[in-house]
Amino acid sequence: MSSRLRTLGVVLLCGKVALIPLFFDRTADVPFSVAKALLSHALAYVLLGVLVALAIRFGRSFLTRSPLHVAVLTFLGVNAIASVFAVDPQLAFYGTHPRMLGLGTIADGVILYFAFVLLVRTRREALAVGSSILASSVIVLIYATLQLAERDPFEWNVSGSVRPFSTLGQTTSLAEYLAVLFIGALALAAFGLTLRRAFRVGVIVFALALFAGLLATQTRSALLGVVTGGALLLALVWTGHPDRRTRLATIGGALAAAVGLAAVLLLTPLGARVLSTVDLSVSAEGDGSTGPRLEQSADVRLAFYRMALGIVRERPIFGYGPDNFVIGVPTYRTAAEPFEVQQSLETSAHGWLSQIAATSGLVGLGAFLAMVIAALVLTVRAGFRPVAWLGAGMLAAFLGAGLTTVDELGTGWLFWTGLGTIGVVTSRPWPSDTSASESRPRGRGPADYTQGQRLLSNVGYVVVALTVLLALTTWNALDASHSAQASLQARLAGRNQQAIDLALRATNADPRRAAYWDTLGLAYVGGDRVTDAVAAFRRASDLAPYDFRYSGDLARAYAQAFQKGDRSASQPARDVAERVVKVDPNNPLTHLTRAVVMQVTGDLPEGLRSAERALELDQSHNRDIFLTATQVLIGLGRPADGVEMARRGIAVIPDPRNQLPLRVELARGLALNGQIIEALKEIDALLAIQPGYAPAQQLRTQIQAGVVR
């Protein structure tokens, strides 16, 4: 079966698997996830059009049959149902802004699976797709090497010189990507029967380069992926390889792998991280510190797993809905979480098992496992099929590494690629090996038949053209992302009107994203348009009521309006502040928001209560919490307590420049407490840190004039 449409489909498939790991856009507000998702979705639209067009042109002869197809479509159907009944259906369909893993991305993966199964029919096509993946990984490795060498041509908010993230944007995602491709390259070198020796050696060398890149990421989960992928390949060889000598050689391979793993654990920084996952401590003081303790990042993951378990208990059937994990974080956040969990609004459950269970429920998890089991069973039943074994190894490596890794679109395609590779080999023609398009229906002459085939081809081209137009609609979302980022930069540069115009463009291009409305609200605040800011923040809060940041901005905007003389803003400010604490009760930042609102609206006792609760929860030594608590204490006529609070904050804030506002309040408290000399000394010390600091100079003038307040 040959056609220009099929060739186009193979080209699109090669482009998709090559570009998704590579593509990022520094001018987007989320440079990696958003850019990759929009490109992936655009290509998926056109791929779907090609598949539909080919089905119209060739009929059932284009399709194949496999239990794996049923499992894949069942998983898609379960997630569609979960989306309908999701806590936030819109979020389920489109995904969170930073991650973009809603139903649309799941459908994207299903399309990728069927593109593999239905388009890759010849060795040449398989070689083209495989070469695209490997060529892309070369660029990924080169960029990771540049980051390690501190030669990154781009500036990011984090450095990749210690743990590179390359074009994937996340160190853990890069490690997962490299682990899967390492297993795939090893399988290709081991089972590629027709490979020339030089090419086989080259593949092995490249596999070692992939493994070296993996080690550079210092990511523990990647080793788990290598172990699971390698173990499955060894098991397949031992049970299914026709050559007895090869089967016996697996024993030596297993021993060599064990020695290599031991060397990694003992001789590399990654091994040190693995061995420190559980810290065994013994204390002679009997103070309860004896016994095993999890390393901090492992403790963070356990916190997210506990949240996922809580979500499953609450909604066991279909979960919260695709990419709705973020909604459960405020609900299941406890008062004793690790620092990274206490104030974050995490969008991932840090592993496919916890993520799927929380977002698709036990039904979704069962459907996912059914896909995996069907793929592995078909692989075993097919016997010695090297391509299927390669796909199974990649699939196992992805599942092993992804068990404790954040879900990302930049690596999610690897799962569907593994499934698709197995599907290519194990699926059967439908209805027979004879193409229905080669036989002419009875009663129709050659001219009629040719005309009918031409009509079907034209219909197919129309379908592809429509999907191309649909793919172009993703430009709106990308334009919105660009505009939001440009608005942020304009606001920070003091170009307030430009920031407002750009933020308005973002909300017009993609009005469903709460982040863009919040960007607009901040731009309005910068332009001193508080009433407009309130409206924008309210829209953001309505779209994402679970996000304390948007409700917090709304409460503060109301408080600012109150300060500017709008007395009617007092009650809405208090109402929103109460609501944000109710939504996220164990987050210190929500209590800080309430403290600020109560301080501004004159309810200082309630402000102090919220500030004290924020201090109890805070593990980050947040300056603003200490600052608000100090101001409230001084406002309550307790300057001595305010002085103590300010000194407490200064003691735990390491950066002297970050201490400046707190030192001003310390001097104010000292002056109000009658300690004028000490207050002036504190101001002198403050000005030594930053000469000309205006608030300090103003306070000194007030102290000297005897009008401190």
XYZ file of C-alpha atoms in Angstrom:
709
model
C 0.000 0.000 0.000
C 1.751 3.129 -1.222
C 0.551 6.701 -1.544
C 1.738 10.234 -1.136
C -0.499 10.506 1.913
C 1.273 7.623 3.584
C 4.629 9.159 2.814
C 3.410 12.421 4.328
C 2.289 10.505 7.407
C 5.694 8.870 7.862
C 7.418 12.251 7.457
C 5.120 13.766 10.093
C 5.786 10.829 12.414
C 9.549 11.247 12.006
C 9.228 14.958 12.645
C 7.118 14.434 15.743
C 9.452 11.980 17.482
C 12.472 14.108 16.554
C 11.143 17.565 17.398
C 9.198 17.020 20.624
C 12.331 16.326 22.716
C 14.163 19.229 21.066
C 11.649 22.031 20.792
C 11.469 24.845 23.310
C 10.657 28.531 23.078
C 12.450 30.971 25.359
C 9.934 33.711 24.555
C 7.043 31.652 25.961
C 5.945 32.049 29.569
C 6.580 28.307 30.069
C 9.425 27.673 27.597
C 9.445 23.874 27.559
C 6.076 22.311 28.395
C 3.852 24.793 26.568
C 6.039 24.900 23.466
C 6.338 21.109 23.258
C 2.632 20.579 23.884
C 1.480 23.013 21.221
C 3.871 21.614 18.618
C 2.909 18.054 19.518
C -0.805 18.807 19.312
C -0.422 20.582 15.975
C 1.413 17.597 14.487
C -1.135 15.230 16.029
C -3.983 17.061 14.291
C -2.351 16.596 10.886
C -1.356 12.994 11.648
C -4.956 12.249 12.546
C -6.060 13.801 9.268
C -3.623 11.609 7.345
C -4.804 8.456 9.141
C -8.457 9.279 8.491
C -7.714 10.105 4.850
C -5.891 6.806 4.357
C -8.755 4.920 5.994
C -11.187 6.625 3.604
C -8.967 5.861 0.616
C -8.093 2.242 1.355
C -10.895 1.162 3.661
C -10.466 -1.699 6.089
C -7.353 -2.910 4.295
C -5.502 0.044 5.806
C -6.430 -0.998 9.337
C -4.978 -3.722 11.536
C -6.330 -5.791 14.399
C -4.828 -6.292 17.830
C -5.993 -6.645 21.435
C -3.573 -3.821 22.132
C -5.683 -1.485 19.980
C -8.682 -2.265 22.156
C -6.716 -1.610 25.342
C -5.429 1.726 24.011
C -8.885 2.897 22.943
C -10.307 1.757 26.283
C -7.763 3.874 28.127
C -8.713 6.873 26.003
C -12.404 6.224 26.635
C -11.924 5.936 30.392
C -10.082 9.246 30.464
C -12.809 10.859 28.388
C -15.363 9.743 30.980
C -13.085 10.903 33.794
C -12.859 14.295 32.080
C -16.626 14.657 31.932
C -16.943 13.908 35.648
C -13.753 15.738 36.662
C -13.616 18.197 39.528
C -12.667 20.797 36.902
C -13.719 19.523 33.442
C -12.048 22.401 31.627
C -8.772 21.620 33.351
C -9.259 17.950 32.488
C -9.679 18.693 28.788
C -6.888 21.256 28.389
C -4.519 20.429 31.251
C -2.780 22.733 33.692
C -0.824 25.536 32.101
C 2.648 24.422 33.272
C 2.139 20.766 32.298
C -0.532 20.505 29.563
C -1.403 16.853 30.306
C -5.164 16.924 29.888
C -7.355 14.725 27.716
C -6.007 16.450 24.605
C -2.497 15.218 25.348
C -3.758 11.707 26.100
C -5.509 11.708 22.711
C -2.252 12.985 21.213
C -0.478 9.905 22.572
C -3.157 7.575 21.217
C -2.802 9.164 17.772
C 0.959 8.643 17.982
C 0.398 4.966 18.802
C -1.862 4.418 15.796
C 0.510 6.393 13.578
C 3.222 3.869 14.415
C 0.962 0.883 13.924
C -0.683 1.995 10.680
C 2.060 3.942 8.916
C 5.268 2.010 9.626
C 5.050 -1.016 7.329
C 8.514 -1.452 5.831
C 12.062 -1.759 7.092
C 12.917 1.513 5.386
C 10.144 3.354 7.213
C 11.140 1.831 10.545
C 14.735 2.882 9.909
C 13.595 6.437 9.134
C 11.637 6.724 12.381
C 14.399 5.150 14.465
C 17.026 7.380 12.883
C 14.909 10.441 13.671
C 14.776 9.472 17.336
C 18.508 8.796 17.554
C 19.471 11.940 15.623
C 17.346 14.009 17.969
C 19.024 12.432 20.980
C 22.442 13.449 19.629
C 21.393 17.102 19.815
C 19.979 16.548 23.297
C 23.315 15.116 24.432
C 25.300 17.935 22.829
C 23.245 20.580 24.604
C 23.561 18.712 27.920
C 27.330 18.629 27.411
C 27.382 22.384 26.792
C 25.499 22.927 30.029
C 27.925 20.755 31.967
C 30.807 22.716 30.464
C 29.113 25.990 31.480
C 28.790 26.960 27.811
C 25.018 27.154 27.673
C 24.132 29.765 25.009
C 20.919 30.596 26.861
C 20.319 32.054 30.302
C 17.914 30.170 32.560
C 16.735 30.719 36.112
C 18.714 27.619 37.150
C 22.147 26.391 36.138
C 22.642 23.148 34.258
C 26.333 22.963 35.059
C 25.870 20.423 37.859
C 22.749 18.578 36.743
C 21.911 19.356 33.098
C 18.342 19.522 31.792
C 19.169 20.042 28.098
C 16.204 20.574 25.769
C 13.830 18.658 28.066
C 13.688 21.424 30.672
C 13.799 19.075 33.674
C 16.777 17.096 34.919
C 14.593 14.136 35.853
C 12.866 14.212 32.459
C 16.230 14.227 30.702
C 17.326 11.240 32.780
C 14.155 9.319 31.949
C 14.575 10.114 28.254
C 18.191 8.935 28.246
C 17.366 5.771 30.204
C 14.691 4.723 27.710
C 16.884 5.424 24.688
C 19.837 3.650 26.327
C 17.784 0.471 26.626
C 16.479 0.933 23.087
C 20.003 1.365 21.714
C 21.248 -1.718 23.575
C 18.336 -3.753 22.230
C 19.051 -2.541 18.702
C 22.716 -3.490 18.997
C 21.900 -6.886 20.521
C 18.982 -7.964 18.339
C 19.586 -6.166 15.040
C 20.435 -9.297 13.081
C 21.119 -7.509 9.793
C 23.312 -4.762 11.224
C 26.842 -4.458 9.934
C 29.547 -4.841 12.544
C 30.714 -1.238 12.289
C 27.175 0.048 12.695
C 26.566 -2.282 15.637
C 29.719 -1.047 17.361
C 28.643 2.520 16.691
C 25.267 1.876 18.310
C 26.961 0.392 21.382
C 29.260 3.412 21.680
C 26.279 5.720 21.352
C 24.426 3.729 24.029
C 27.368 4.285 26.365
C 27.221 8.012 25.590
C 23.534 7.991 26.508
C 24.368 6.243 29.771
C 27.105 8.769 30.519
C 24.569 11.545 30.022
C 22.222 9.722 32.358
C 24.902 9.566 35.047
C 25.531 13.292 34.654
C 21.933 14.047 35.629
C 22.444 12.317 39.010
C 18.840 11.092 38.860
C 18.098 7.944 40.832
C 14.874 7.013 39.064
C 16.757 6.635 35.784
C 18.747 3.742 37.246
C 15.481 2.037 38.108
C 14.459 2.460 34.476
C 17.699 0.924 33.258
C 17.306 -2.003 35.653
C 13.688 -2.733 34.697
C 14.337 -2.361 30.973
C 17.471 -4.475 31.115
C 15.808 -7.131 33.265
C 12.942 -7.487 30.795
C 15.317 -7.828 27.852
C 17.311 -10.504 29.703
C 14.097 -12.347 30.536
C 12.947 -12.216 26.910
C 16.282 -13.564 25.686
C 16.328 -16.351 28.276
C 12.786 -17.469 27.502
C 12.395 -16.689 23.818
C 15.683 -16.514 21.939
C 16.114 -19.454 19.541
C 19.895 -19.677 20.016
C 20.911 -21.653 23.127
C 24.350 -20.009 23.253
C 22.744 -16.595 23.300
C 20.445 -17.675 26.110
C 23.400 -18.857 28.160
C 25.204 -15.620 27.412
C 22.465 -13.756 29.249
C 23.946 -15.075 32.493
C 27.205 -13.333 31.703
C 25.285 -10.259 30.635
C 23.418 -10.184 33.917
C 26.658 -10.506 35.889
C 28.308 -7.740 33.861
C 25.290 -5.510 34.390
C 25.408 -6.175 38.133
C 29.102 -5.266 38.252
C 28.418 -2.110 36.255
C 25.586 -1.131 38.557
C 27.799 -1.675 41.602
C 30.465 0.538 40.044
C 27.896 3.260 39.437
C 26.706 3.066 43.035
C 30.203 3.171 44.494
C 32.086 5.469 42.142
C 29.703 8.139 40.858
C 27.798 11.092 42.351
C 24.593 9.397 41.230
C 25.502 6.358 43.293
C 26.088 8.580 46.304
C 22.592 10.013 45.887
C 21.094 6.526 45.636
C 22.890 5.308 48.747
C 21.819 8.380 50.713
C 18.116 7.919 49.958
C 17.671 6.358 53.391
C 19.859 7.836 56.119
C 20.510 5.463 59.000
C 21.213 7.517 62.115
C 22.096 6.408 65.614
C 21.878 8.768 68.577
C 23.262 8.057 72.024
C 21.054 10.779 73.456
C 17.872 8.778 73.071
C 16.184 11.819 71.578
C 14.200 10.001 68.941
C 16.645 10.706 66.125
C 17.801 7.105 65.967
C 16.625 5.054 63.002
C 16.125 5.368 59.278
C 15.162 8.720 57.769
C 14.362 9.463 54.161
C 16.509 11.918 52.254
C 14.676 15.196 51.620
C 13.664 14.719 47.977
C 12.407 11.203 48.730
C 10.376 12.625 51.605
C 8.883 15.165 49.178
C 7.755 12.384 46.860
C 6.182 10.490 49.727
C 4.204 13.609 50.584
C 2.782 13.735 47.063
C 2.038 10.010 47.141
C 0.064 10.524 50.354
C -1.916 13.250 48.621
C -2.588 10.958 45.663
C -3.772 8.235 48.027
C -6.139 10.692 49.673
C -7.576 11.620 46.283
C -8.085 7.956 45.381
C -9.880 7.330 48.657
C -12.124 10.313 48.016
C -12.883 9.494 44.357
C -11.797 5.905 43.706
C -13.589 5.229 40.415
C -12.509 7.964 37.991
C -10.348 10.127 40.236
C -10.246 13.904 40.057
C -9.936 13.950 36.256
C -6.937 14.220 33.904
C -4.352 16.734 35.131
C -6.579 17.621 38.103
C -4.069 16.472 40.732
C -3.295 20.115 41.481
C -6.807 20.575 42.892
C -6.196 17.975 45.575
C -2.920 19.471 46.809
C -4.492 22.206 48.998
C -7.033 19.736 50.364
C -4.539 17.067 51.398
C -1.618 19.301 52.381
C -0.855 18.743 56.071
C 0.733 21.119 58.567
C 3.957 19.087 58.682
C 4.996 18.815 55.041
C 8.561 19.179 53.723
C 9.519 22.696 52.723
C 9.100 22.054 48.978
C 5.554 20.827 49.564
C 4.396 23.326 52.174
C 4.022 26.328 49.870
C 3.961 24.806 46.386
C 0.989 24.054 44.195
C 2.340 20.904 42.599
C 0.691 19.767 39.367
C 2.213 16.276 39.270
C 1.955 13.302 41.597
C 5.598 12.451 40.760
C 5.036 9.085 39.111
C 2.743 7.444 36.579
C 1.197 5.119 39.168
C 0.166 7.868 41.584
C -0.690 10.310 38.789
C -3.031 7.970 36.923
C -4.664 6.660 40.099
C -5.344 10.204 41.303
C -6.509 11.633 37.993
C -8.254 8.674 36.338
C -9.103 6.572 39.366
C -8.767 2.852 39.766
C -10.631 2.343 36.495
C -8.075 4.467 34.671
C -5.192 2.712 36.395
C -6.663 -0.646 35.425
C -7.005 0.482 31.810
C -3.406 1.695 31.789
C -2.095 -1.562 33.228
C -4.218 -3.447 30.694
C -2.313 -1.686 27.901
C 1.021 -2.627 29.433
C 0.021 -6.228 30.105
C -1.449 -6.636 26.616
C 1.743 -5.279 25.066
C 3.988 -7.599 27.078
C 1.802 -10.657 26.495
C 1.748 -10.006 22.751
C 5.522 -9.580 22.794
C 6.049 -12.923 24.515
C 3.554 -14.733 22.275
C 5.178 -13.341 19.147
C 8.384 -15.218 19.948
C 11.719 -13.933 18.749
C 10.706 -10.614 17.187
C 13.600 -8.183 17.761
C 11.575 -5.062 16.992
C 8.906 -6.046 19.512
C 11.594 -6.803 22.088
C 13.113 -3.375 21.500
C 9.722 -1.754 22.081
C 9.120 -3.838 25.202
C 12.508 -2.879 26.633
C 11.816 0.816 26.062
C 8.367 0.424 27.590
C 9.772 -1.265 30.709
C 12.495 1.374 31.052
C 9.913 4.148 30.824
C 7.718 2.533 33.469
C 10.664 1.927 35.785
C 12.058 5.443 35.505
C 8.610 7.017 35.496
C 7.529 5.325 38.694
C 9.004 8.225 40.690
C 9.412 10.866 37.968
C 7.279 13.896 37.169
C 5.049 13.340 34.141
C 6.122 15.524 31.224
C 4.982 15.781 27.639
C 8.628 15.844 26.580
C 8.987 12.207 27.685
C 5.416 10.908 27.607
C 5.681 10.174 23.890
C 8.249 7.471 24.700
C 5.538 5.350 26.317
C 3.354 5.498 23.215
C 6.387 4.858 21.026
C 7.145 1.677 22.950
C 3.542 0.529 22.656
C 3.450 1.452 18.973
C 6.649 -0.450 18.251
C 5.123 -3.570 19.769
C 1.875 -2.927 17.906
C 3.652 -2.674 14.547
C 5.020 -6.201 14.918
C 2.143 -7.965 16.671
C -0.946 -6.517 14.952
C -2.611 -8.390 12.093
C -4.062 -7.157 8.793
C -7.786 -6.563 8.659
C -9.630 -8.219 7.024
C -6.922 -10.102 5.086
C -3.530 -9.752 3.522
C -5.159 -8.878 0.212
C -5.780 -5.179 -0.125
C -9.388 -4.440 -0.758
C -8.343 -1.523 -2.921
C -6.744 -3.896 -5.433
C -10.002 -5.647 -6.304
C -12.684 -3.915 -8.340
C -16.300 -4.277 -7.150
C -18.569 -6.275 -9.439
C -20.719 -4.365 -11.844
C -18.353 -1.423 -12.083
C -16.153 -0.680 -15.040
C -12.552 0.516 -14.833
C -13.539 4.128 -15.460
C -16.148 4.119 -12.680
C -13.762 2.459 -10.275
C -10.961 4.906 -11.047
C -13.326 7.832 -10.643
C -14.489 6.479 -7.285
C -10.936 6.058 -6.069
C -10.083 9.579 -7.200
C -13.099 10.897 -5.312
C -12.025 9.096 -2.143
C -8.518 10.483 -2.512
C -9.860 14.007 -2.907
C -12.022 13.585 0.186
C -8.919 12.454 2.041
C -6.989 15.518 0.924
C -9.828 17.735 2.127
C -9.691 16.022 5.534
C -5.939 16.628 5.751
C -6.396 20.268 4.732
C -8.991 20.745 7.472
C -6.676 19.265 10.096
C -3.878 21.547 8.899
C -6.196 24.502 9.520
C -7.010 23.034 12.920
C -3.300 22.705 13.684
C -2.807 26.376 12.884
C -5.213 27.297 15.684
C -2.516 26.323 18.186
C -0.820 29.563 17.168
C -3.348 31.461 19.290
C -2.218 29.604 22.388
C 1.445 30.148 21.541
C 0.820 33.838 20.869
C -0.900 34.117 24.250
C 2.110 32.535 25.933
C 4.484 34.939 24.175
C 2.333 37.927 25.095
C 2.131 36.923 28.757
C 5.901 36.613 29.007
C 6.429 39.914 27.198
C 3.926 41.555 29.562
C 5.921 40.341 32.557
C 9.141 41.736 31.127
C 7.492 45.064 30.293
C 6.049 45.354 33.810
C 9.404 44.658 35.440
C 10.947 47.318 33.206
C 8.336 49.871 34.279
C 6.540 49.995 30.914
C 3.119 49.674 32.489
C 0.867 50.499 29.536
C 2.756 48.110 27.286
C 2.459 45.434 29.973
C -1.315 45.980 30.098
C -1.681 45.829 26.315
C 0.333 42.619 26.059
C -1.570 40.973 28.908
C -4.874 41.914 27.259
C -3.630 40.285 24.077
C -2.818 37.113 26.025
C -6.273 36.922 27.617
C -7.958 37.573 24.273
C -5.932 34.871 22.521
C -6.440 32.247 25.244
C -9.104 33.327 27.751
C -9.251 29.941 29.523
C -5.882 30.286 31.266
C -6.056 31.744 34.773
C -2.345 32.583 34.648
C -2.922 35.108 31.869
C -5.677 36.883 33.793
C -3.384 37.078 36.798
C -0.690 38.546 34.550
C -3.221 41.139 33.407
C -4.138 41.931 37.011
C -0.509 42.482 37.950
C -0.068 44.747 34.932
C -3.080 46.790 36.051
C -1.596 47.064 39.547
C 1.627 48.345 38.018
C -0.403 50.920 36.116
C -2.276 51.971 39.278
C -5.596 50.728 37.880
C -6.757 48.879 40.967
C -10.408 48.507 39.946
C -9.402 46.830 36.676
C -6.903 44.698 38.583
C -9.671 43.449 40.872
C -11.723 42.362 37.848
C -8.768 40.530 36.285
C -7.791 38.800 39.528
C -11.413 37.809 40.104
C -11.483 36.145 36.680
C -8.260 34.281 37.457
C -9.636 33.169 40.815
C -12.887 31.983 39.220
C -10.983 29.905 36.665
C -8.677 28.359 39.290
C -10.319 28.617 42.731
C -7.901 26.017 44.090
C -4.872 28.252 43.395
C -4.070 30.372 46.453
C -1.929 32.727 44.382
C -4.813 34.120 42.351
C -7.173 34.463 45.302
C -4.330 36.009 47.285
C -3.731 38.587 44.567
C -7.460 39.347 44.514
C -7.575 39.852 48.291
C -4.558 42.159 48.187
C -6.047 44.138 45.301
C -9.200 44.709 47.344
C -7.002 45.756 50.274
C -5.150 48.194 48.040
C -8.458 49.644 46.854
C -9.442 50.077 50.512
C -6.202 51.925 51.204
C -6.957 54.251 48.308
C -10.242 55.255 49.906
C -12.738 52.692 48.618
C -14.358 51.677 51.923
C -16.656 49.240 50.135
C -13.610 47.069 49.334
C -13.077 46.154 52.998
C -15.632 43.363 53.226
C -14.766 41.725 49.866
C -11.097 41.765 50.877
C -11.894 40.012 54.139
C -14.222 37.524 52.440
C -11.612 36.525 49.865
C -8.925 36.277 52.565
C -11.139 33.951 54.599
C -11.866 31.881 51.506
C -8.238 31.446 50.542
C -7.392 30.164 54.033
C -10.328 27.781 53.887
C -9.225 26.426 50.500
C -5.568 25.946 51.516
C -5.509 25.874 55.337
C -1.991 24.511 55.834
C -0.154 26.898 53.555
C 1.699 29.722 55.350
C 1.185 32.054 52.388
C -2.604 31.928 52.660
C -2.372 32.919 56.320
C 0.035 35.702 55.355
C -2.555 36.995 52.880
C -5.201 37.023 55.588
C -2.809 38.760 57.999
C -2.092 41.519 55.466
C -5.788 42.030 54.713
C -6.701 42.177 58.397
C -3.841 44.598 59.028
C -4.941 46.915 56.215
C -8.624 46.821 57.179
C -7.836 47.553 60.830
C -8.496 44.204 62.496
C -5.054 43.891 64.074
C -5.856 41.072 66.553
C -7.001 38.847 63.667
C -3.992 39.975 61.668
C -1.702 38.866 64.482
C -3.477 35.522 64.753
C -2.938 34.825 61.054
C 0.673 36.020 61.152
C 1.440 33.710 64.064
C -0.167 30.782 62.234
C 1.884 31.592 59.141
C 5.047 31.544 61.248
C 4.093 28.154 62.684
C 3.714 26.676 59.200
C 6.576 28.464 57.458
C 9.857 26.633 56.932
C 11.320 29.020 54.385
C 12.035 31.969 56.712
C 9.774 34.173 54.618
C 10.702 37.784 55.298
C 7.209 39.102 54.577
C 5.701 36.968 57.332
C 8.119 38.382 59.925
C 7.593 41.873 58.505
C 3.799 41.685 58.753
C 3.939 40.198 62.250
C 6.292 42.981 63.383
C 4.087 45.718 61.916
C 0.954 44.244 63.494
C 2.604 44.006 66.922
C 3.741 47.617 66.696
C 0.262 48.619 65.560
C -1.215 46.863 68.600
C 0.947 49.032 70.861
C 3.432 46.257 71.623
C 6.703 47.709 70.283
C 8.880 45.535 72.539
C 7.280 42.398 71.077
C 7.670 43.914 67.624
C 11.387 44.409 68.246
C 11.737 40.803 69.351
C 9.867 39.585 66.253
C 12.022 41.684 63.927
C 15.231 40.393 65.509
C 13.925 36.854 65.251
C 13.399 37.330 61.526
C 16.761 39.005 60.932
C 18.493 36.099 62.664
C 17.171 33.555 60.136
C 17.344 35.640 56.942
C 20.900 35.299 55.613
C 20.959 38.027 52.948
C 21.475 41.465 54.562
C 19.756 43.223 51.644
C 16.689 41.070 52.116
C 16.615 42.178 55.768
C 16.274 45.902 54.985
C 12.478 46.354 55.387
C 12.581 44.286 58.567
C 15.439 46.396 59.951
C 13.394 49.540 59.306
C 10.553 48.112 61.401
C 13.079 47.084 64.055
C 14.275 50.681 64.287
C 10.686 51.908 64.394
C 9.873 49.517 67.231
C 12.960 50.582 69.158
C 12.019 54.245 68.798
C 8.431 53.650 69.892
C 9.760 51.664 72.846
C 11.797 54.686 73.939
C 15.142 53.295 72.777
C 16.016 56.229 70.548
C 19.794 55.756 70.555
C 19.463 52.085 69.660
C 16.997 52.981 66.902
C 19.399 55.504 65.349
C 22.254 52.996 65.561
C 20.096 50.445 63.767
C 19.364 52.962 61.016
C 23.079 53.715 60.653
C 23.795 49.988 60.341
C 21.022 49.675 57.785
C 22.353 52.553 55.684
C 25.793 50.973 55.795
C 24.273 47.948 54.066
C 22.494 50.059 51.453
C 23.376 53.756 51.427
C 20.537 56.081 50.537
C 17.793 53.607 51.443
C 14.785 55.965 51.420
C 12.559 54.309 54.090
C 15.473 54.384 56.558
C 16.212 58.029 55.862
C 12.552 58.952 56.274
C 12.347 57.090 59.580
C 15.482 58.829 60.881
C 13.934 62.199 60.025
C 10.759 61.219 61.908
C 12.747 60.054 64.946
C 14.737 63.263 65.050
C 11.499 65.253 64.749
C 9.847 63.139 67.460
C 6.923 62.083 65.213
C 7.507 58.356 64.868
C 4.399 56.338 64.130
